[in-house]
Short mmCIF file of C-alpha atoms in Angstrom, two decimals:
data_model
loop_
_atom_site.label_atom_id
_atom_site.label_comp_id
_atom_site.label_asym_id
_atom_site.label_seq_id
_atom_site.Cartn_x
_atom_site.Cartn_y
_atom_site.Cartn_z
CA MET A 1 191.77 -61.12 39.87
CA SER A 2 190.84 -58.63 37.17
CA ASP A 3 191.73 -59.25 33.56
CA PHE A 4 191.66 -55.50 32.71
CA HIS A 5 190.55 -56.26 29.13
CA ASP A 6 187.58 -53.89 29.31
CA ALA A 7 188.83 -51.63 32.07
CA ALA A 8 188.44 -48.44 30.04
CA LYS A 9 185.04 -49.27 28.59
CA GLY A 10 182.91 -46.15 28.33
CA GLY A 11 185.89 -43.93 29.12
CA LEU A 12 187.63 -42.95 32.34
CA SER A 13 188.58 -39.70 34.00
CA ALA A 14 192.31 -39.15 34.45
CA ALA A 15 191.95 -40.02 38.14
CA GLN A 16 190.05 -43.19 37.28
CA LEU A 17 192.67 -44.20 34.71
CA GLU A 18 195.42 -43.65 37.26
CA ALA A 19 193.50 -45.79 39.75
CA VAL A 20 193.23 -48.63 37.21
CA LEU A 21 196.94 -48.40 36.45
CA ARG A 22 197.75 -48.61 40.15
CA GLN A 23 195.40 -51.59 40.42
CA VAL A 24 197.33 -53.34 37.64
CA GLY A 25 200.44 -52.91 39.75
CA ALA A 26 198.69 -54.13 42.90
CA GLU A 27 197.64 -57.33 41.11
CA ARG A 28 200.38 -57.99 38.57
CA TYR A 29 203.69 -56.46 39.62
CA HIS A 30 206.46 -58.98 40.23
CA ASN A 31 206.78 -58.21 43.94
CA LEU A 32 203.92 -60.75 44.12
CA HIS A 33 205.97 -63.48 42.44
CA PRO A 34 207.15 -66.51 44.47
CA PHE A 35 210.75 -65.90 43.41
CA HIS A 36 210.67 -62.45 45.02
CA HIS A 37 209.20 -63.98 48.16
CA LEU A 38 212.04 -66.51 48.28
CA MET A 39 214.55 -63.73 47.83
CA VAL A 40 213.28 -61.49 50.63
CA SER A 41 212.78 -64.43 52.99
CA GLY A 42 216.46 -65.33 52.68
CA ALA A 43 215.68 -68.68 51.03
CA LEU A 44 217.63 -68.29 47.78
CA SER A 45 220.81 -70.28 47.31
CA LYS A 46 223.81 -68.33 46.08
CA GLY A 47 223.44 -70.03 42.70
CA GLN A 48 219.83 -68.87 42.45
CA MET A 49 220.88 -65.34 43.37
CA GLN A 50 223.57 -65.45 40.69
CA ALA A 51 221.08 -66.72 38.11
CA TRP A 52 218.78 -63.83 38.98
CA ALA A 53 221.54 -61.21 38.58
CA LEU A 54 222.86 -62.78 35.37
CA ASN A 55 219.46 -62.92 33.71
CA ARG A 56 218.30 -59.55 34.94
CA TYR A 57 221.42 -58.04 33.38
CA CYS A 58 219.90 -58.73 29.95
CA TYR A 59 216.94 -56.60 30.95
CA GLN A 60 219.10 -53.79 32.35
CA ALA A 61 221.21 -53.79 29.21
CA VAL A 62 218.24 -53.26 26.91
CA ILE A 63 216.65 -50.44 28.91
CA PRO A 64 218.65 -47.59 27.33
CA ARG A 65 218.05 -49.13 23.89
CA LYS A 66 214.29 -49.17 24.38
CA ASP A 67 214.54 -45.61 25.72
CA ALA A 68 216.53 -44.59 22.66
CA MET A 69 213.79 -46.12 20.53
CA ILE A 70 211.23 -43.99 22.38
CA LEU A 71 213.47 -40.96 21.87
CA ALA A 72 213.70 -41.72 18.16
CA ARG A 73 209.93 -41.77 17.89
CA ALA A 74 209.23 -38.63 19.92
CA GLU A 75 208.74 -35.42 17.94
CA ASP A 76 208.68 -33.03 20.89
CA PRO A 77 212.18 -31.77 21.86
CA ALA A 78 211.08 -31.10 25.45
CA PHE A 79 209.82 -34.66 25.76
CA ARG A 80 213.10 -35.96 24.35
CA ALA A 81 215.17 -33.82 26.73
CA GLU A 82 213.27 -35.25 29.67
CA TRP A 83 213.33 -38.85 28.46
CA ARG A 84 217.01 -38.64 27.61
CA LYS A 85 217.84 -38.59 31.33
CA ARG A 86 216.92 -42.26 31.46
CA ILE A 87 219.62 -43.13 28.97
CA GLU A 88 222.14 -41.01 30.86
CA ASP A 89 221.20 -42.79 34.10
CA HIS A 90 221.83 -46.21 32.63
CA ASP A 91 224.87 -45.55 30.47
CA GLY A 92 226.57 -42.83 32.54
CA GLU A 93 229.25 -40.53 31.15
CA ASP A 94 231.21 -43.15 29.26
CA GLY A 95 228.82 -46.08 28.93
CA TRP A 96 230.16 -47.88 31.98
CA SER A 97 229.53 -45.51 34.84
CA GLY A 98 225.72 -45.68 35.08
CA GLY A 99 223.11 -48.23 36.03
CA ILE A 100 224.33 -50.98 33.72
CA ALA A 101 227.82 -50.80 35.18
CA LYS A 102 226.33 -50.90 38.67
CA TRP A 103 224.27 -53.96 37.77
CA LEU A 104 227.41 -55.59 36.45
CA LYS A 105 229.07 -54.79 39.76
CA LEU A 106 226.19 -56.45 41.55
CA ALA A 107 226.61 -59.55 39.39
CA THR A 108 230.37 -59.76 39.82
CA GLY A 109 229.93 -59.01 43.54
CA LEU A 110 227.91 -62.22 43.65
CA GLY A 111 230.86 -64.09 42.17
CA LEU A 112 229.96 -64.09 38.47
CA ASP A 113 232.50 -63.48 35.74
CA ALA A 114 231.95 -60.10 34.06
CA ASN A 115 232.35 -61.52 30.55
CA ASP A 116 229.79 -64.24 31.23
CA VAL A 117 227.33 -61.56 32.31
CA ILE A 118 227.98 -59.09 29.49
CA GLY A 119 228.05 -61.87 26.87
CA GLU A 120 224.48 -62.89 27.78
CA ARG A 121 225.08 -66.35 26.31
CA LEU A 122 224.43 -68.09 29.61
CA ALA A 123 221.14 -66.27 30.17
CA LEU A 124 217.92 -68.24 29.81
CA PRO A 125 216.46 -68.11 26.31
CA ALA A 126 213.14 -67.19 27.93
CA THR A 127 214.83 -64.11 29.40
CA ARG A 128 216.09 -63.07 26.00
CA PHE A 129 212.65 -63.61 24.45
CA ALA A 130 210.98 -61.49 27.13
CA VAL A 131 213.53 -58.71 26.82
CA GLY A 132 213.26 -58.84 23.04
CA ALA A 133 209.49 -58.56 23.31
CA TYR A 134 209.91 -55.41 25.39
CA LEU A 135 212.20 -53.79 22.83
CA ALA A 136 209.87 -54.85 20.00
CA PHE A 137 206.90 -53.39 21.85
CA CYS A 138 208.60 -50.00 22.16
CA THR A 139 209.56 -50.21 18.48
CA ASN A 140 206.24 -51.26 17.00
CA ARG A 141 203.50 -49.87 19.21
CA THR A 142 202.43 -46.24 19.49
CA LEU A 143 204.60 -43.80 21.40
CA LEU A 144 201.86 -43.59 24.01
CA GLU A 145 201.96 -47.37 24.54
CA ALA A 146 205.76 -47.37 24.67
CA VAL A 147 205.67 -44.65 27.33
CA ALA A 148 202.95 -46.47 29.28
CA SER A 149 204.94 -49.69 29.30
CA SER A 150 207.52 -47.89 31.47
CA LEU A 151 204.95 -47.32 34.20
CA THR A 152 206.04 -50.34 36.20
CA GLU A 153 208.47 -47.80 37.63
CA LEU A 154 205.57 -46.47 39.65
CA PHE A 155 205.94 -49.62 41.73
CA SER A 156 209.70 -50.16 41.69
CA PRO A 157 210.51 -48.08 44.79
CA VAL A 158 208.34 -50.53 46.75
CA ILE A 159 210.08 -53.68 45.49
CA ILE A 160 213.52 -52.09 45.97
CA GLY A 161 212.50 -51.11 49.49
CA GLU A 162 211.68 -54.76 50.18
CA ARG A 163 214.63 -56.23 48.32
CA VAL A 164 217.60 -54.21 49.57
CA PRO A 165 217.18 -54.53 53.35
CA ALA A 166 216.32 -58.22 52.98
CA MET A 167 219.35 -58.92 50.79
CA LEU A 168 221.66 -57.16 53.25
CA ALA A 169 220.14 -58.86 56.28
CA LYS A 170 219.73 -62.38 54.98
CA TYR A 171 222.68 -63.09 52.69
CA ASP A 172 226.09 -62.65 54.30
CA TYR A 173 227.83 -62.35 50.92
CA VAL A 174 225.76 -59.29 49.92
CA THR A 175 227.25 -55.90 50.82
CA GLU A 176 226.05 -52.31 50.49
CA ASP A 177 228.71 -51.86 47.85
CA THR A 178 227.30 -54.78 45.82
CA LEU A 179 223.88 -53.14 45.91
CA ALA A 180 225.02 -49.67 44.80
CA TYR A 181 222.70 -49.95 41.79
CA PHE A 182 219.65 -49.60 43.97
CA LYS A 183 220.82 -46.48 45.78
CA ALA A 184 219.96 -44.01 43.02
CA ARG A 185 217.07 -45.95 41.51
CA PRO A 186 214.10 -45.08 43.74
CA GLU A 187 214.60 -41.34 43.18
CA GLN A 188 215.24 -41.74 39.42
CA ALA A 189 212.31 -44.11 39.05
CA SER A 190 209.93 -41.79 40.88
CA ARG A 191 210.97 -38.83 38.73
CA ASP A 192 210.66 -40.89 35.53
CA ALA A 193 207.39 -42.53 36.53
CA GLN A 194 205.77 -39.20 37.39
CA PHE A 195 206.70 -37.80 34.00
CA ALA A 196 205.49 -40.90 32.15
CA LEU A 197 202.28 -41.02 34.16
CA SER A 198 201.47 -37.38 33.43
CA TYR A 199 202.17 -37.99 29.76
CA ALA A 200 199.99 -41.09 29.64
CA LEU A 201 197.08 -39.50 31.51
CA LYS A 202 197.19 -36.47 29.23
CA HIS A 203 197.49 -38.32 25.92
CA ALA A 204 195.11 -41.20 26.65
CA ASP A 205 192.17 -39.03 25.60
CA THR A 206 189.84 -41.68 24.17
CA PRO A 207 188.61 -44.94 25.71
CA GLU A 208 190.65 -46.83 23.11
CA ARG A 209 193.86 -45.01 24.05
CA GLN A 210 193.10 -45.48 27.72
CA GLN A 211 192.69 -49.19 27.15
CA ALA A 212 195.94 -49.25 25.17
CA VAL A 213 197.73 -47.62 28.12
CA ILE A 214 196.31 -50.18 30.53
CA ASP A 215 197.20 -53.06 28.19
CA ALA A 216 200.74 -51.72 27.86
CA LEU A 217 201.23 -51.78 31.61
CA VAL A 218 199.75 -55.29 31.84
CA PHE A 219 202.13 -56.35 29.06
CA LYS A 220 205.08 -54.92 30.94
CA CYS A 221 204.06 -56.66 34.17
CA ASP A 222 203.87 -59.89 32.12
CA ILE A 223 207.46 -59.33 30.98
CA LEU A 224 208.81 -58.96 34.51
CA TRP A 225 206.68 -61.87 35.74
CA ALA A 226 207.79 -64.18 32.91
CA MET A 227 211.43 -63.44 33.72
CA LEU A 228 210.93 -64.69 37.28
CA ASP A 229 208.86 -67.64 36.05
CA ALA A 230 211.77 -68.66 33.86
CA LEU A 231 214.14 -68.46 36.84
CA MET A 232 211.81 -70.63 38.92
CA GLN A 233 211.48 -73.23 36.16
CA ALA A 234 215.24 -73.39 35.62
CA TYR A 235 216.62 -72.86 39.12
CA GLY A 236 213.72 -73.58 41.48
CA GLU A 237 213.64 -76.61 43.74
CA ALA A 238 212.23 -78.94 41.07
CA GLY A 239 214.02 -76.85 38.47
CA HIS A 240 215.34 -78.02 35.15
CA ILE A 241 218.05 -75.87 33.58
CA PRO A 242 217.63 -75.59 29.79
CA PRO A 243 220.49 -76.70 27.53
CA GLY A 244 223.32 -74.18 27.37
CA ALA A 245 222.16 -71.96 30.23
CA PHE A 246 224.13 -70.93 33.33
CA ARG A 247 224.77 -73.75 35.76
CA PRO A 248 225.55 -72.62 39.30
CA GLU A 249 228.50 -74.26 41.09
CA ASP A 250 226.12 -76.32 43.22
CA ARG A 251 224.27 -77.65 40.15
CA LYS A 252 227.14 -78.46 37.77
CA MET B 1 226.56 -81.31 26.29
CA SER B 2 228.01 -79.20 23.47
CA ASP B 3 227.47 -75.47 23.38
CA PHE B 4 227.96 -75.31 19.59
CA HIS B 5 229.40 -71.77 19.83
CA ASP B 6 232.52 -72.64 17.90
CA ALA B 7 231.20 -75.64 16.01
CA ALA B 8 232.11 -74.26 12.58
CA LYS B 9 235.57 -73.01 13.54
CA GLY B 10 237.97 -73.52 10.68
CA GLY B 11 235.15 -74.42 8.31
CA LEU B 12 233.17 -77.60 7.72
CA SER B 13 232.37 -79.74 4.71
CA ALA B 14 228.67 -79.95 3.83
CA ALA B 15 228.53 -83.42 5.35
CA GLN B 16 230.20 -82.17 8.53
CA LEU B 17 227.80 -79.25 8.78
CA GLU B 18 224.85 -81.59 8.37
CA ALA B 19 226.27 -83.80 11.11
CA VAL B 20 226.56 -80.82 13.48
CA LEU B 21 222.98 -79.79 12.71
CA ARG B 22 221.76 -83.31 13.47
CA GLN B 23 223.78 -83.23 16.69
CA VAL B 24 222.01 -80.01 17.69
CA GLY B 25 218.74 -81.88 17.29
CA ALA B 26 220.02 -84.89 19.22
CA GLU B 27 220.95 -82.65 22.16
CA ARG B 28 218.45 -79.80 22.06
CA TYR B 29 215.19 -80.80 20.37
CA HIS B 30 212.16 -80.69 22.64
CA ASN B 31 211.53 -84.44 22.48
CA LEU B 32 214.11 -84.41 25.32
CA HIS B 33 212.00 -82.07 27.47
CA PRO B 34 210.34 -83.42 30.65
CA PHE B 35 206.95 -82.16 29.46
CA HIS B 36 207.17 -84.37 26.38
CA HIS B 37 208.13 -87.31 28.58
CA LEU B 38 205.08 -86.69 30.76
CA MET B 39 202.89 -86.53 27.68
CA VAL B 40 204.06 -89.78 26.11
CA SER B 41 204.03 -91.62 29.43
CA GLY B 42 200.34 -90.82 29.88
CA ALA B 43 200.97 -88.66 32.95
CA LEU B 44 199.44 -85.37 31.79
CA SER B 45 196.15 -84.25 33.32
CA LYS B 46 193.51 -83.13 30.87
CA GLY B 47 194.08 -79.55 32.01
CA GLN B 48 197.78 -79.84 31.22
CA MET B 49 196.97 -81.30 27.81
CA GLN B 50 194.59 -78.40 27.15
CA ALA B 51 197.22 -75.88 28.23
CA TRP B 52 199.68 -77.46 25.80
CA ALA B 53 197.23 -77.29 22.87
CA LEU B 54 196.11 -73.75 23.70
CA ASN B 55 199.66 -72.41 23.93
CA ARG B 56 200.99 -74.33 20.97
CA TYR B 57 198.21 -72.79 18.87
CA CYS B 58 200.04 -69.43 19.13
CA TYR B 59 203.05 -71.09 17.55
CA GLN B 60 201.02 -72.77 14.80
CA ALA B 61 199.27 -69.51 14.03
CA VAL B 62 202.51 -67.62 13.45
CA ILE B 63 204.14 -70.24 11.20
CA PRO B 64 202.60 -69.02 7.92
CA ARG B 65 203.41 -65.45 8.90
CA LYS B 66 207.09 -66.25 9.44
CA ASP B 67 207.01 -68.20 6.17
CA ALA B 68 205.48 -65.21 4.41
CA MET B 69 208.28 -63.08 5.85
CA ILE B 70 210.81 -65.51 4.37
CA LEU B 71 208.93 -65.37 1.07
CA ALA B 72 209.03 -61.58 1.14
CA ARG B 73 212.79 -61.64 1.56
CA ALA B 74 213.56 -64.26 -1.08
CA GLU B 75 214.57 -62.97 -4.48
CA ASP B 76 214.53 -66.30 -6.33
CA PRO B 77 211.07 -67.16 -7.77
CA ALA B 78 211.85 -70.89 -7.70
CA PHE B 79 212.72 -70.66 -4.01
CA ARG B 80 209.50 -68.74 -3.36
CA ALA B 81 207.40 -71.28 -5.26
CA GLU B 82 208.81 -74.07 -3.14
CA TRP B 83 208.57 -72.22 0.16
CA ARG B 84 205.01 -71.10 -0.62
CA LYS B 85 203.80 -74.68 -0.10
CA ARG B 86 204.36 -74.23 3.61
CA ILE B 87 201.87 -71.38 3.74
CA GLU B 88 199.38 -73.39 1.71
CA ASP B 89 199.81 -76.31 4.09
CA HIS B 90 199.03 -74.20 7.13
CA ASP B 91 196.30 -71.94 5.78
CA GLY B 92 194.64 -74.32 3.29
CA GLU B 93 192.36 -73.14 0.50
CA ASP B 94 190.37 -70.64 2.51
CA GLY B 95 192.51 -69.98 5.59
CA TRP B 96 190.68 -72.51 7.71
CA SER B 97 191.22 -75.82 5.96
CA GLY B 98 194.92 -76.35 6.59
CA GLY B 99 197.19 -77.04 9.52
CA ILE B 100 195.96 -74.16 11.68
CA ALA B 101 192.37 -75.33 11.38
CA LYS B 102 193.45 -78.84 12.26
CA TRP B 103 195.29 -77.61 15.30
CA LEU B 104 192.18 -75.70 16.33
CA LYS B 105 190.25 -78.94 15.95
CA LEU B 106 192.75 -80.65 18.20
CA ALA B 107 192.28 -77.94 20.81
CA THR B 108 188.49 -77.99 20.68
CA GLY B 109 188.60 -81.79 20.62
CA LEU B 110 190.29 -81.50 24.01
CA GLY B 111 187.35 -79.43 25.26
CA LEU B 112 188.64 -75.90 24.73
CA ASP B 113 186.49 -73.11 23.38
CA ALA B 114 187.53 -72.11 19.83
CA ASN B 115 187.39 -68.41 20.58
CA ASP B 116 189.60 -68.79 23.65
CA VAL B 117 192.15 -70.56 21.49
CA ILE B 118 192.05 -68.18 18.51
CA GLY B 119 192.00 -65.11 20.76
CA GLU B 120 195.35 -66.15 22.32
CA ARG B 121 194.58 -64.02 25.39
CA LEU B 122 194.72 -67.00 27.74
CA ALA B 123 198.06 -68.18 26.41
CA LEU B 124 201.10 -67.74 28.64
CA PRO B 125 202.95 -64.46 28.07
CA ALA B 126 206.14 -66.53 27.82
CA THR B 127 204.60 -68.38 24.86
CA ARG B 128 203.83 -65.11 23.13
CA PHE B 129 207.35 -63.82 23.77
CA ALA B 130 208.92 -66.98 22.34
CA VAL B 131 206.67 -66.97 19.27
CA GLY B 132 207.34 -63.26 18.79
CA ALA B 133 211.07 -63.93 18.98
CA TYR B 134 210.71 -66.49 16.21
CA LEU B 135 208.87 -64.08 13.93
CA ALA B 136 211.39 -61.33 14.73
CA PHE B 137 214.28 -63.67 13.96
CA CYS B 138 212.86 -64.43 10.51
CA THR B 139 212.31 -60.71 9.98
CA ASN B 140 215.66 -59.37 11.12
CA ARG B 141 218.27 -62.03 10.44
CA THR B 142 219.64 -63.07 7.07
CA LEU B 143 217.50 -65.18 4.75
CA LEU B 144 219.94 -68.04 5.31
CA GLU B 145 219.44 -67.85 9.08
CA ALA B 146 215.66 -67.65 8.69
CA VAL B 147 215.70 -70.75 6.49
CA ALA B 148 218.01 -72.56 8.91
CA SER B 149 215.73 -71.83 11.84
CA SER B 150 213.12 -74.04 10.16
CA LEU B 151 215.42 -77.06 10.37
CA THR B 152 213.83 -78.36 13.55
CA GLU B 153 211.52 -80.02 11.04
CA LEU B 154 214.31 -82.50 10.41
CA PHE B 155 213.40 -83.92 13.79
CA SER B 156 209.63 -83.45 13.89
CA PRO B 157 208.71 -86.81 12.30
CA VAL B 158 210.40 -88.45 15.28
CA ILE B 159 208.52 -86.48 17.93
CA ILE B 160 205.22 -86.93 16.09
CA GLY B 161 205.93 -90.65 15.85
CA GLU B 162 206.32 -90.74 19.62
CA ARG B 163 203.47 -88.40 20.42
CA VAL B 164 200.58 -89.69 18.34
CA PRO B 165 200.56 -93.40 19.33
CA ALA B 166 201.10 -92.43 22.98
CA MET B 167 198.28 -89.89 22.96
CA LEU B 168 195.89 -92.39 21.40
CA ALA B 169 196.91 -95.20 23.75
CA LYS B 170 197.14 -93.32 27.03
CA TYR B 171 194.39 -90.69 27.00
CA ASP B 172 190.88 -92.03 26.47
CA TYR B 173 189.56 -88.62 25.39
CA VAL B 174 192.01 -88.37 22.47
CA THR B 175 190.76 -89.73 19.12
CA GLU B 176 192.32 -90.17 15.68
CA ASP B 177 190.01 -87.43 14.52
CA THR B 178 191.36 -85.04 17.16
CA LEU B 179 194.89 -85.73 15.95
CA ALA B 180 194.18 -85.20 12.24
CA TYR B 181 196.78 -82.41 12.26
CA PHE B 182 199.61 -84.87 12.63
CA LYS B 183 198.53 -87.11 9.75
CA ALA B 184 199.93 -84.94 6.95
CA ARG B 185 202.76 -83.38 8.93
CA PRO B 186 205.57 -85.98 8.78
CA GLU B 187 205.47 -86.05 4.98
CA GLN B 188 205.20 -82.26 4.65
CA ALA B 189 207.92 -81.73 7.24
CA SER B 190 210.30 -84.16 5.55
CA ARG B 191 209.78 -82.51 2.16
CA ASP B 192 210.24 -79.02 3.66
CA ALA B 193 213.20 -80.00 5.81
CA GLN B 194 215.04 -81.59 2.88
CA PHE B 195 214.61 -78.44 0.82
CA ALA B 196 215.71 -76.18 3.67
CA LEU B 197 218.66 -78.41 4.50
CA SER B 198 219.89 -78.42 0.89
CA TYR B 199 219.53 -74.66 0.78
CA ALA B 200 221.41 -74.18 4.05
CA LEU B 201 224.24 -76.56 3.13
CA LYS B 202 224.65 -74.87 -0.24
CA HIS B 203 224.55 -71.27 0.97
CA ALA B 204 226.56 -71.68 4.16
CA ASP B 205 229.78 -71.30 2.21
CA THR B 206 231.98 -69.63 4.82
CA PRO B 207 232.75 -70.66 8.40
CA GLU B 208 230.85 -67.56 9.57
CA ARG B 209 227.73 -68.53 7.60
CA GLN B 210 228.03 -72.13 8.79
CA GLN B 211 228.15 -70.91 12.38
CA ALA B 212 225.14 -68.67 11.71
CA VAL B 213 223.20 -71.69 10.42
CA ILE B 214 224.09 -73.72 13.50
CA ASP B 215 223.21 -70.82 15.81
CA ALA B 216 219.86 -70.42 14.05
CA LEU B 217 218.97 -74.04 14.71
CA VAL B 218 220.08 -73.76 18.34
CA PHE B 219 217.92 -70.63 18.64
CA LYS B 220 214.91 -72.47 17.23
CA CYS B 221 215.42 -75.39 19.60
CA ASP B 222 215.54 -72.82 22.42
CA ILE B 223 212.15 -71.47 21.27
CA LEU B 224 210.47 -74.88 21.37
CA TRP B 225 212.16 -75.74 24.67
CA ALA B 226 211.17 -72.47 26.31
CA MET B 227 207.54 -73.05 25.33
CA LEU B 228 207.54 -76.36 27.22
CA ASP B 229 209.46 -74.80 30.12
CA ALA B 230 206.71 -72.20 30.42
CA LEU B 231 204.06 -74.95 30.48
CA MET B 232 205.94 -76.80 33.22
CA GLN B 233 206.32 -73.66 35.31
CA ALA B 234 202.65 -72.74 34.97
CA TYR B 235 200.95 -76.14 34.91
CA GLY B 236 203.50 -78.58 36.34
CA GLU B 237 203.05 -80.25 39.71
CA ALA B 238 204.53 -77.34 41.67
CA GLY B 239 203.21 -75.02 39.00
CA HIS B 240 202.18 -71.44 39.41
CA ILE B 241 199.86 -70.03 36.74
CA PRO B 242 200.72 -66.41 35.86
CA PRO B 243 198.04 -63.73 36.25
CA GLY B 244 195.49 -63.78 33.45
CA ALA B 245 196.53 -67.10 31.89
CA PHE B 246 194.35 -70.14 31.18
CA ARG B 247 193.18 -71.95 34.30
CA PRO B 248 192.12 -75.56 33.72
CA GLU B 249 188.87 -76.73 35.32
CA ASP B 250 190.79 -78.66 37.97
CA ARG B 251 192.85 -75.58 38.93
CA LYS B 252 190.18 -72.82 39.00
#
């Protein structure tokens, strides 16, 4: 396991930097997390699946806000016009016809109450802290780092490709309609990731900036990983639900 | 279990508000967490004890920064003069003779390398996210809420009173010298908590502000709880250490 702390020492070519970034994904992306393995093996209880959807909603809901923060910090109109598509994808025409609405549909399709999901009060505090850290990162770090932190999307088509067929095959209460969110995502994510990758490779023009780009992607992998860790701790077999958080029917 | 979301509905007297705040502590403070129970029962491995000290250092290190943020937002010189004592307690005369230095001594007394502790790189990402959320809360919320979030100190003499005798009795590698941090804390915490409580009771003069004070204390309890949750998930019996985090000798 690499720690990536000195990965850009001495400077990297663009191809080398891209290879390091892909290595970060190969070692740190949350498709390697035990919770994902449980999900694709069909081993999650319905309550665990609900907890996943409910908590992940907090992440989905903050995505267009962190993208708006990136937009607010970008001086290049062409960059903004490209990045703006992300916000449109998540919010849709009227706020409730894009990715967030589709995630809500996923959550309610699993039997959750829409207000419970949107209210976020039943989410794990650890989820909120991780999501808050992501928004703060895109607010406080350089634009280059904020852009680089989105590069987990390079790997999302893979995890979606594992998740969707497994969810349909192994959980009889999951339908194609419930999973509508994932239909558009691989194409959107690939488009967005290519743009962000080109930007990062072009603008990371010193070893320090290259390292900052690598660190940003590690940070983002930590966010996604910590969200699944929190689910395992709360809802795993030996789990212990924190005070005030969602309690599935089978754990009331 | 109360959820405290409507605890101030209709308005509370100062005595009633204080009672609700104490009830938050009775239901949500981290002396109720399984990790604390393991610690005081003598059941922690040395590696688990090290992980606790290493991660908790991140929290200790941010305390004077969140207190400085509160100072920066306080307009009343008398308030600032009182609150300033907290920073002095943690940083000491020269930065390394107060509470942070004593916590570092605790960590190195448990066999950790000082640079590993100070560097914070081996801490759990979830710890960093929780600590960051605390600093952000004191930065972005009202001064009243920031003050109220410190009220967990009302309960800290109790947890220290449980922790210190148990650590000395049940772990042969723990000495009084190692635990010097805790010697001054109960008195400091009581002084600070009384001041903060008086301030909160006085300034929470509408039901909305009373609810905000209660929510702030719930939030802070969530922070402390989430830090122990993260330790359990990473270093508990069925634990799974996230990529890049501290690996105790017995788990390399």
